[in-house]
PDB file of C-alpha atoms and ligand atoms in Angstrom:
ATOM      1  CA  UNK A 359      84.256 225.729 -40.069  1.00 48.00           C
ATOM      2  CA  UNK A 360      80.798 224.936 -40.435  1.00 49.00           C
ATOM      3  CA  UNK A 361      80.258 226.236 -43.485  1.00 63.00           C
ATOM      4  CA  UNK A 362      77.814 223.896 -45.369  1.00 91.00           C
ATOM      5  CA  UNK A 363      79.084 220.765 -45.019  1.00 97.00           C
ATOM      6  CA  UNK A 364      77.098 217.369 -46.407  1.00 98.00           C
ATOM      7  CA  UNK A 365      78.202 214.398 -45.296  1.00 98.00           C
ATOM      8  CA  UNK A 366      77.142 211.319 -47.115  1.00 98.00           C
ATOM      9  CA  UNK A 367      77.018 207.885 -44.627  1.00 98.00           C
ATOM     10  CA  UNK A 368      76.824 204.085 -45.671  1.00 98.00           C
ATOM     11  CA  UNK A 369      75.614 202.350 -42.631  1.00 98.00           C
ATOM     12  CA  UNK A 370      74.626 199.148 -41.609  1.00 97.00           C
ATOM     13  CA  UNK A 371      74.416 195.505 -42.987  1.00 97.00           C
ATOM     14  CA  UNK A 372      72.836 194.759 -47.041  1.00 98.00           C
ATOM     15  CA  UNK A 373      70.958 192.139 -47.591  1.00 98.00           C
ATOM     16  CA  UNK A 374      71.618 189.478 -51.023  1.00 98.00           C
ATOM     17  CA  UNK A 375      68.084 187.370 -51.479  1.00 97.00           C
ATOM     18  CA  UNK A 376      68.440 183.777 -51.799  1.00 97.00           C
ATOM     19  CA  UNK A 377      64.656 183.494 -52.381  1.00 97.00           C
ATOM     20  CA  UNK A 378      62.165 185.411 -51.499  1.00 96.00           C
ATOM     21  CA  UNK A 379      62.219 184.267 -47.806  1.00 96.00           C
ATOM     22  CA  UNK A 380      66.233 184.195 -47.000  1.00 97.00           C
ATOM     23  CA  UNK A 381      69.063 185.707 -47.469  1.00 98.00           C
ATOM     24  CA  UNK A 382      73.147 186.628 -47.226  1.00 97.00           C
ATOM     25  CA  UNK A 383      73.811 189.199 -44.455  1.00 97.00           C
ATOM     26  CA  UNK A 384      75.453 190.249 -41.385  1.00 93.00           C
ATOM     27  CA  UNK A 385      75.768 191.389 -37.595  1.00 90.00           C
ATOM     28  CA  UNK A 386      75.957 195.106 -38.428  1.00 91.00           C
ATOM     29  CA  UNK A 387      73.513 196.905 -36.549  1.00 93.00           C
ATOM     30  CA  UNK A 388      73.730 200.187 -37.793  1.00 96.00           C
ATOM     31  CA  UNK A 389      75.378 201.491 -34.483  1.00 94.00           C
ATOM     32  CA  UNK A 390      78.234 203.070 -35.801  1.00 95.00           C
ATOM     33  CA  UNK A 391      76.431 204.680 -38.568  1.00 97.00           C
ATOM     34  CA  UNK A 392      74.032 206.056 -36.343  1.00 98.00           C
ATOM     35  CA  UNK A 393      77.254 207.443 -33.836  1.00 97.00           C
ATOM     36  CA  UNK A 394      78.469 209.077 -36.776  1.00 98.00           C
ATOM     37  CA  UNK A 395      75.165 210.779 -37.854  1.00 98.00           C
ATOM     38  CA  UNK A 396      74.565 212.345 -34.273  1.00 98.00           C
ATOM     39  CA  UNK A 397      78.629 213.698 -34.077  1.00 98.00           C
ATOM     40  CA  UNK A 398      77.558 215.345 -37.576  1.00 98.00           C
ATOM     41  CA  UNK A 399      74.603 217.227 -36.885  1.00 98.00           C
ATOM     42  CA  UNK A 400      76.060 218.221 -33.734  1.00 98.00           C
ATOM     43  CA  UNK A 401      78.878 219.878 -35.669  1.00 97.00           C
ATOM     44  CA  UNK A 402      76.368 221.347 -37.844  1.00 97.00           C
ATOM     45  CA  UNK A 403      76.468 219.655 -40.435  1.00 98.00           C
ATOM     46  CA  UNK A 404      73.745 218.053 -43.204  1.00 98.00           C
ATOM     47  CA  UNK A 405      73.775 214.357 -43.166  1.00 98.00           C
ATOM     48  CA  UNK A 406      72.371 211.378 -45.591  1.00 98.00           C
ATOM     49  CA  UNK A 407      72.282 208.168 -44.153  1.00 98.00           C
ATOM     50  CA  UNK A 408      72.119 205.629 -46.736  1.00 98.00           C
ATOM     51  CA  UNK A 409      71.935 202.132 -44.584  1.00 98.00           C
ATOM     52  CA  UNK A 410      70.319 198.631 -45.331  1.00 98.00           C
ATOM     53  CA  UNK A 411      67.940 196.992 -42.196  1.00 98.00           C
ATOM     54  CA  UNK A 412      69.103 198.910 -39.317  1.00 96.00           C
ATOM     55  CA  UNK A 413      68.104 197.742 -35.938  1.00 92.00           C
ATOM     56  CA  UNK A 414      70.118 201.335 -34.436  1.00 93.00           C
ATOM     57  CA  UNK A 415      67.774 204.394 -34.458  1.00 96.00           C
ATOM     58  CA  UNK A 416      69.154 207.393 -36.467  1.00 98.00           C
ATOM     59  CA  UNK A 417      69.348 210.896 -34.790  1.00 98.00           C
ATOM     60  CA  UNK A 418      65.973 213.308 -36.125  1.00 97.00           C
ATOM     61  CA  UNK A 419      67.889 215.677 -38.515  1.00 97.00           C
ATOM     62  CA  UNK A 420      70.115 212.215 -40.443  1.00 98.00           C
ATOM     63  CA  UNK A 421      67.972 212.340 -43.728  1.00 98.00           C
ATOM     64  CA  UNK A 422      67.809 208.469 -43.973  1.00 98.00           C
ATOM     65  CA  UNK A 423      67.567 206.665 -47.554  1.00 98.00           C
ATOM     66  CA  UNK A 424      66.830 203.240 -46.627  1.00 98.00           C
ATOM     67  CA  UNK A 425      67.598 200.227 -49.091  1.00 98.00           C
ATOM     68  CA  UNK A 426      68.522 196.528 -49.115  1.00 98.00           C
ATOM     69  CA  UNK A 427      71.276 195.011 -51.221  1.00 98.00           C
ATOM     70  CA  UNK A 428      74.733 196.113 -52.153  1.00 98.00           C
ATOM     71  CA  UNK A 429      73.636 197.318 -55.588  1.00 98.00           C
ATOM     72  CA  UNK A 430      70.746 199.464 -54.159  1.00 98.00           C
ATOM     73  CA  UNK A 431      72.862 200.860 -51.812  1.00 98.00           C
ATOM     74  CA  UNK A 432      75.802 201.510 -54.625  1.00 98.00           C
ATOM     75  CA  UNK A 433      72.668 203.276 -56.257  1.00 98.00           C
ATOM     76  CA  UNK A 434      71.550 205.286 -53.578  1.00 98.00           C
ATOM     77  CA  UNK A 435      74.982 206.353 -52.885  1.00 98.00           C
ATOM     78  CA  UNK A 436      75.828 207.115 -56.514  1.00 98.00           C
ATOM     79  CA  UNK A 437      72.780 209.651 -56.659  1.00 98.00           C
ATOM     80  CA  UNK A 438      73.788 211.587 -53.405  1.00 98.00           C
ATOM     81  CA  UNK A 439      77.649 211.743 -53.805  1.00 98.00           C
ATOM     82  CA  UNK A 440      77.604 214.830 -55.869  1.00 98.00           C
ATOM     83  CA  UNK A 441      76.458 217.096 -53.952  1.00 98.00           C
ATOM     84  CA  UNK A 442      78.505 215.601 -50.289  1.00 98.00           C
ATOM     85  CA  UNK A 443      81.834 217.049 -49.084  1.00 98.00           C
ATOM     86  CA  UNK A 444      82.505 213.910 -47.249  1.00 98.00           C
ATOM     87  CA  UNK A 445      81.567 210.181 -47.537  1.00 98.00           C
ATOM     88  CA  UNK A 446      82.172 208.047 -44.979  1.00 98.00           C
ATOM     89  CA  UNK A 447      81.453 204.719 -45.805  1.00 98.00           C
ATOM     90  CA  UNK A 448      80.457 202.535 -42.447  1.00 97.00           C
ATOM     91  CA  UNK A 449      77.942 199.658 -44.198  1.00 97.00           C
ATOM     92  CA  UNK A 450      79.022 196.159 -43.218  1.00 95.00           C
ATOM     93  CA  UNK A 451      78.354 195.384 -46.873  1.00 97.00           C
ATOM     94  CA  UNK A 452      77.437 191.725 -48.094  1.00 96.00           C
ATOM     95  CA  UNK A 453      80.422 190.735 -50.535  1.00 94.00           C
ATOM     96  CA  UNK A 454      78.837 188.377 -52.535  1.00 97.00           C
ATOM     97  CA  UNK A 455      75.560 187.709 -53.748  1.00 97.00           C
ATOM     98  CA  UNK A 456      73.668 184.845 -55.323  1.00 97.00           C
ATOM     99  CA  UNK A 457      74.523 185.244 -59.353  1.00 97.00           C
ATOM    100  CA  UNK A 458      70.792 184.239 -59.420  1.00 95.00           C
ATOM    101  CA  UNK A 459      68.118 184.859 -56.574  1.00 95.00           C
ATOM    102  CA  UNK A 460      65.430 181.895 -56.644  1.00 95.00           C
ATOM    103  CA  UNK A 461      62.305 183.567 -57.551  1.00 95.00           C
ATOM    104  CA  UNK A 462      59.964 181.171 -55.243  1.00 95.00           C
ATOM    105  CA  UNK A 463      60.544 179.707 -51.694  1.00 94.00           C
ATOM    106  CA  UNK A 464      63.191 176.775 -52.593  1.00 94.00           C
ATOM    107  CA  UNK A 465      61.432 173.926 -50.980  1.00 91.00           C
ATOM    108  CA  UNK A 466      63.711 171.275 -48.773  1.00 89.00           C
ATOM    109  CA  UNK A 467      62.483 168.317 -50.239  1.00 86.00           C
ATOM    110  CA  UNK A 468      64.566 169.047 -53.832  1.00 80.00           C
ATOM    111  CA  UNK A 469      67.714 167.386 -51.720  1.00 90.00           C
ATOM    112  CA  UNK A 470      71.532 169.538 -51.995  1.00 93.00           C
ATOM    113  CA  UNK A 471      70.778 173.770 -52.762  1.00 93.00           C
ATOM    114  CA  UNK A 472      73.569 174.582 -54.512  1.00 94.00           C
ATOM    115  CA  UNK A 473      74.075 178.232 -54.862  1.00 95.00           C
ATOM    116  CA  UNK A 474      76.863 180.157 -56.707  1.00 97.00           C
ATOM    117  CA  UNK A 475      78.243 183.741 -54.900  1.00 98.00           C
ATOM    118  CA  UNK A 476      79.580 186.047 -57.258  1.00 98.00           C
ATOM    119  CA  UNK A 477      81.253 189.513 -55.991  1.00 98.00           C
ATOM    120  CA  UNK A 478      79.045 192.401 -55.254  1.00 97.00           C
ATOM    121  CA  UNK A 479      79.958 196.169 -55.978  1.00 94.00           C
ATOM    122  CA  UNK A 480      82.845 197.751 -53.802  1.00 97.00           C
ATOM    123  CA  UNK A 481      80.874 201.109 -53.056  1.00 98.00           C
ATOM    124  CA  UNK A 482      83.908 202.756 -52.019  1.00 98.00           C
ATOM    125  CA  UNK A 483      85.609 202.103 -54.449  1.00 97.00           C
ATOM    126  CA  UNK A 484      83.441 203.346 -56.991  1.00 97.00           C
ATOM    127  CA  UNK A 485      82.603 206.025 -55.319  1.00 98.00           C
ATOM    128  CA  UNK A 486      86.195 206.873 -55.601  1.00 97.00           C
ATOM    129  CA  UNK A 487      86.599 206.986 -59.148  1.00 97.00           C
ATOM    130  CA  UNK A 488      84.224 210.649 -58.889  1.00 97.00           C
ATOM    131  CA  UNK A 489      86.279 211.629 -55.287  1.00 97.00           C
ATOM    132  CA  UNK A 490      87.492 214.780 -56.558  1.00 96.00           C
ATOM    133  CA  UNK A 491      88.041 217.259 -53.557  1.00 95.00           C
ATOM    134  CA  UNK A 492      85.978 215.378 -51.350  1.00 97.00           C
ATOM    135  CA  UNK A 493      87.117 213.259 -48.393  1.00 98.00           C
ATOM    136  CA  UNK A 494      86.348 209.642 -48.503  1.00 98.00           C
ATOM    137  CA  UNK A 495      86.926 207.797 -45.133  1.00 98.00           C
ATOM    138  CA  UNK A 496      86.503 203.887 -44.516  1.00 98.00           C
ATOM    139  CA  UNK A 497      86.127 201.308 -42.023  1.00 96.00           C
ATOM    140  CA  UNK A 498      88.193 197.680 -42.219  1.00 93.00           C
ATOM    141  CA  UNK A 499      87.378 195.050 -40.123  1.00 87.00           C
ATOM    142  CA  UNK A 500      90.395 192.494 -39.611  1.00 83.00           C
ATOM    143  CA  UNK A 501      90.811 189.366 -37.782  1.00 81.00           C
ATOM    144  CA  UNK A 502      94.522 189.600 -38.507  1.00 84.00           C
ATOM    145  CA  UNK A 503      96.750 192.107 -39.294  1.00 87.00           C
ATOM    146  CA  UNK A 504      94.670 195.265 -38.422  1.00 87.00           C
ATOM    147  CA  UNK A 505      97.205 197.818 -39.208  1.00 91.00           C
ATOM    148  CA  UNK A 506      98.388 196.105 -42.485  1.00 92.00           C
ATOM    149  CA  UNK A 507      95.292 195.146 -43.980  1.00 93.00           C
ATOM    150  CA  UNK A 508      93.500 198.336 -43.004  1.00 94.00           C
ATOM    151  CA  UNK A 509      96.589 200.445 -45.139  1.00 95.00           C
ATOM    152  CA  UNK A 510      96.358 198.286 -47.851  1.00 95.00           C
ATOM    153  CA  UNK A 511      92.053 198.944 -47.896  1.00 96.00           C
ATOM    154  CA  UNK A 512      93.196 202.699 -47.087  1.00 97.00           C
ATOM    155  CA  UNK A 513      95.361 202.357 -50.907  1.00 97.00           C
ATOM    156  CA  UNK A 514      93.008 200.524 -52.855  1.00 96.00           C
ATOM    157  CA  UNK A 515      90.089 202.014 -52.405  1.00 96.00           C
ATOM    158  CA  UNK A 516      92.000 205.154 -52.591  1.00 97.00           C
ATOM    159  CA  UNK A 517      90.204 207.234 -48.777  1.00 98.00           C
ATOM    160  CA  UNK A 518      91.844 209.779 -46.821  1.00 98.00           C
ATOM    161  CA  UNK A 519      90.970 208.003 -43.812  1.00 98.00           C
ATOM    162  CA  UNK A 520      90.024 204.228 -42.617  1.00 98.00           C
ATOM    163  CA  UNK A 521      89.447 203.058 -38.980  1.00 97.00           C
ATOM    164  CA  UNK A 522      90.551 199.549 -38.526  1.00 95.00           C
ATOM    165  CA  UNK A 523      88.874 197.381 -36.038  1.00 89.00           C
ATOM    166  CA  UNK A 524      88.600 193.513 -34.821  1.00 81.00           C
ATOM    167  CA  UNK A 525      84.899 191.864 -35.140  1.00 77.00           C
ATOM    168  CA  UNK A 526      84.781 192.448 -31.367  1.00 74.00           C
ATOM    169  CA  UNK A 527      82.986 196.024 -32.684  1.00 65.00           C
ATOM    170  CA  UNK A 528      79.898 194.438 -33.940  1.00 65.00           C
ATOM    171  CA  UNK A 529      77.124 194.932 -32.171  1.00 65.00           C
ATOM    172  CA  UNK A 530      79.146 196.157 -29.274  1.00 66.00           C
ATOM    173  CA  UNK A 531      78.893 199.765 -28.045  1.00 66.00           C
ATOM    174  CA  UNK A 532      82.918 200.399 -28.151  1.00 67.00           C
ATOM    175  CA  UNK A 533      85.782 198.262 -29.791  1.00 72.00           C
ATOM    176  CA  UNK A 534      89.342 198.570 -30.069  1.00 80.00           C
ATOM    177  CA  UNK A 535      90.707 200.964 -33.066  1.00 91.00           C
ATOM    178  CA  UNK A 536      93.084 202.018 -35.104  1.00 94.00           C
ATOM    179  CA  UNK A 537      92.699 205.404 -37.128  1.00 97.00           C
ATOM    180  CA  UNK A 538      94.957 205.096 -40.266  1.00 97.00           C
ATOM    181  CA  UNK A 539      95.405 208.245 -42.761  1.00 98.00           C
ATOM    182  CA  UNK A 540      96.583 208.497 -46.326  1.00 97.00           C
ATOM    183  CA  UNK A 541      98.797 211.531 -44.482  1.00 96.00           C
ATOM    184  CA  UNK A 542     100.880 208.306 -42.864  1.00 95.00           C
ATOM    185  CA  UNK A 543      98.643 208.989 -39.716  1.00 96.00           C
ATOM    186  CA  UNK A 544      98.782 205.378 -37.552  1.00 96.00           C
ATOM    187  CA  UNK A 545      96.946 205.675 -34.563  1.00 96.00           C
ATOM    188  CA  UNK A 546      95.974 203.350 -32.171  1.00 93.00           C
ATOM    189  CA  UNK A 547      92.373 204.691 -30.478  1.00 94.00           C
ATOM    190  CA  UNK A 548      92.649 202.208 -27.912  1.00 90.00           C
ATOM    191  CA  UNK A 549      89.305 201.291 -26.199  1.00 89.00           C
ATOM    192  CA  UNK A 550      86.573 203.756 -27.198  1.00 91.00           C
ATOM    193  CA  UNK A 551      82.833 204.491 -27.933  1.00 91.00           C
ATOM    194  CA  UNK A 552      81.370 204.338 -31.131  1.00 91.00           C
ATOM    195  CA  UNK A 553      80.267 207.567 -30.583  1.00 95.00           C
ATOM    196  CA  UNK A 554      83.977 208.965 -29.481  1.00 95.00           C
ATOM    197  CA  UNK A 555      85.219 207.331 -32.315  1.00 95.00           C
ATOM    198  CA  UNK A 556      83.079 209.160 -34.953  1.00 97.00           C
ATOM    199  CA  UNK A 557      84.731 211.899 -32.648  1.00 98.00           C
ATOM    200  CA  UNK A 558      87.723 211.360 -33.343  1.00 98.00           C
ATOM    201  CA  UNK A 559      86.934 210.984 -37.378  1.00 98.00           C
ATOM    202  CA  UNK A 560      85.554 213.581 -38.068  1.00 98.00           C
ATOM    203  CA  UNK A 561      88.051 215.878 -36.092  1.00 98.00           C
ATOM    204  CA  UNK A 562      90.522 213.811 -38.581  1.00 98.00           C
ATOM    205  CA  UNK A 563      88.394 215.120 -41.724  1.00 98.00           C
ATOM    206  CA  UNK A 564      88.199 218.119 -40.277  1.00 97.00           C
ATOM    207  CA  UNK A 565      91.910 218.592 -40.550  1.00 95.00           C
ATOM    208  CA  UNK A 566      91.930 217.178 -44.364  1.00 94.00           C
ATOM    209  CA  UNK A 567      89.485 219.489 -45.729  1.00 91.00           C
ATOM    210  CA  UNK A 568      90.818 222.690 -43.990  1.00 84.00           C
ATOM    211  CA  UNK A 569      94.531 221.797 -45.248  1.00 83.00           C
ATOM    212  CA  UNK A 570      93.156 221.484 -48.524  1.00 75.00           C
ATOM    213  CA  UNK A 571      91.465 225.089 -48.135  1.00 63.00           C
ATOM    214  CA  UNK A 572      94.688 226.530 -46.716  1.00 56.00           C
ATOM    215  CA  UNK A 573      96.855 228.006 -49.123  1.00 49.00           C
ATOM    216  CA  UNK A 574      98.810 226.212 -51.335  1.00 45.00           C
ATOM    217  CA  UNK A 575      95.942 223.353 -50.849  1.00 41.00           C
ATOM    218  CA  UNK A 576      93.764 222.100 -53.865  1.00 42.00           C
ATOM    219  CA  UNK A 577      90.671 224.373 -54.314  1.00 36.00           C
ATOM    220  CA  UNK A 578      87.091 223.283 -53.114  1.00 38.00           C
TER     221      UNK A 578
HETATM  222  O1  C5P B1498      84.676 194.757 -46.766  1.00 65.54           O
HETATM  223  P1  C5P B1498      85.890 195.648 -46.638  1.00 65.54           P
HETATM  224  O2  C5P B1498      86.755 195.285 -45.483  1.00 65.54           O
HETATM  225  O3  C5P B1498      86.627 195.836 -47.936  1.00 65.54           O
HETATM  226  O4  C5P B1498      85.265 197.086 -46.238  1.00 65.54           O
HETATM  227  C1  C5P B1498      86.092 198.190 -46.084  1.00 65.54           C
HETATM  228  C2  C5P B1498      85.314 199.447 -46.391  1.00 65.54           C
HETATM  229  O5  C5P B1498      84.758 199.380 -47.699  1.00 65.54           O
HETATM  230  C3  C5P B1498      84.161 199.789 -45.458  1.00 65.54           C
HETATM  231  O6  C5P B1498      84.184 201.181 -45.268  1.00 65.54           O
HETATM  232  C4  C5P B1498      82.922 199.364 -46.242  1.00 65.54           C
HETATM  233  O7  C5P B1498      81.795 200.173 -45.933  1.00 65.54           O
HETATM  234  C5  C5P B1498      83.360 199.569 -47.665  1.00 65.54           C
HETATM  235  N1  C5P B1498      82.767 198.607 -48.607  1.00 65.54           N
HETATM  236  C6  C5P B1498      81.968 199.080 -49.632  1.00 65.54           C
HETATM  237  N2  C5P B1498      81.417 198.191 -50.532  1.00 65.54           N
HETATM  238  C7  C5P B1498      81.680 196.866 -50.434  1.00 65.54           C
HETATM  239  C8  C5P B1498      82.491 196.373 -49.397  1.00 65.54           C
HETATM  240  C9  C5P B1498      83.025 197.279 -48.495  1.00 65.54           C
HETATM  241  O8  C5P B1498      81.746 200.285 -49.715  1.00 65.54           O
HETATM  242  N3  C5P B1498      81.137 196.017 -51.312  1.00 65.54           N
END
């Protein structure tokens, strides 16, 4: 089964500039990108990390494409989806950014900083517009309704797989999970590693692309 398999990961948090000095970001430390990187190689496969400040180390062998904001990342992403059988998209990425980063240290004495968000890019889902044969998988973090919001990220952004967990995840080495599949797969992980969840994924993608290879299946 490990024929040559390239699997593309998003991993850890972005970061949107304010100024030059601060910035919009998150608790993501990488961790689960990094789980998923070491399950990959050690199923043979050839893996692309593309992950904003990371304070997890990635396994030697994870080619690793460093960047900062959602956009860069979007880029990055864009460049190696091509040529990747799977993309699993892990990044805890910033949703909005500053419609206009301050080019100079704002100063405190100028009183009120008001500063308007505006949406950044949904990588997923434009990574999904090229998806083709490939399998996309996803992660949803809810604080309510795991299950339902994680099938409704599952349809929109249109992935074979999503793993929906509670916040308790970040920065934590296990967290509660459910594995949800465009199949109608609803599973509930329970308690587990980060790195026994990536397990547990890519045993799930596993199953996608070999149905899709088995007769009758869509041709890679
Ligand atoms: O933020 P949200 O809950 O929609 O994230 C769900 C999935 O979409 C995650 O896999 C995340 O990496 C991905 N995502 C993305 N680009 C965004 C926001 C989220 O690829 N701008």
């Amino acid at each position: 089964m490990a024929r040559d398999i390239r699997v593309l990961v998003t991993a850890g948090p972005t970061r949107e500039h304010l100024d030059p000095v601060r910035f919009l970001s998150n608790a993501s430390t990488g961790a689960q990108g990094a789980a998923l990187a070491e399950e990959a190689l050690a199923r043979g496969f050839a893996v692309d990390v593309v992950h904003g400040p990371i304070e997890a180390a990635l396994p030697p062998g994870a080619r690793s494409h460093p960047v900062v904001s959602a956009l860069e990342m979007l880029e990055a992403a864009r460049s190696l989806h091509p040529a990747c059988d799977v993309l699993i998209g892990a990044a805890a990425v910033s949703d909005f950014r500053p419609r206009e980063a301050a080019p100079r240290k704002v100063r405190r004495g100028g009183g009120v900083w008001t500063v308007e968000l505006v949406p950044t890019a949904d990588i997923l889902l434009e990574l999904g517009k090229a998806k083709g044969t490939r399998v996309h998988a996803g992660f949803a973090l809810e604080t309510e309704d795991l299950v339902e919001g994680g099938l409704r990220k599952l349809r929109e952004k249109g992935l074979d797989w999503l793993v929906a967990n509670s916040p308790e995840a970040i920065g934590a080495a296990a967290g509660r999970y459910w594995l949800l599949g465009a199949d109608g797969t609803r599973e509930d992980l329970g308690q587990v590693t980060k790195r026994e969840l990536a397990r547990r994924l890519f045993d799930a993608i596993l199953g996608t692309l070999s149905a899709d290879q088995a007769p009758g299946g869509s041709c890679r």
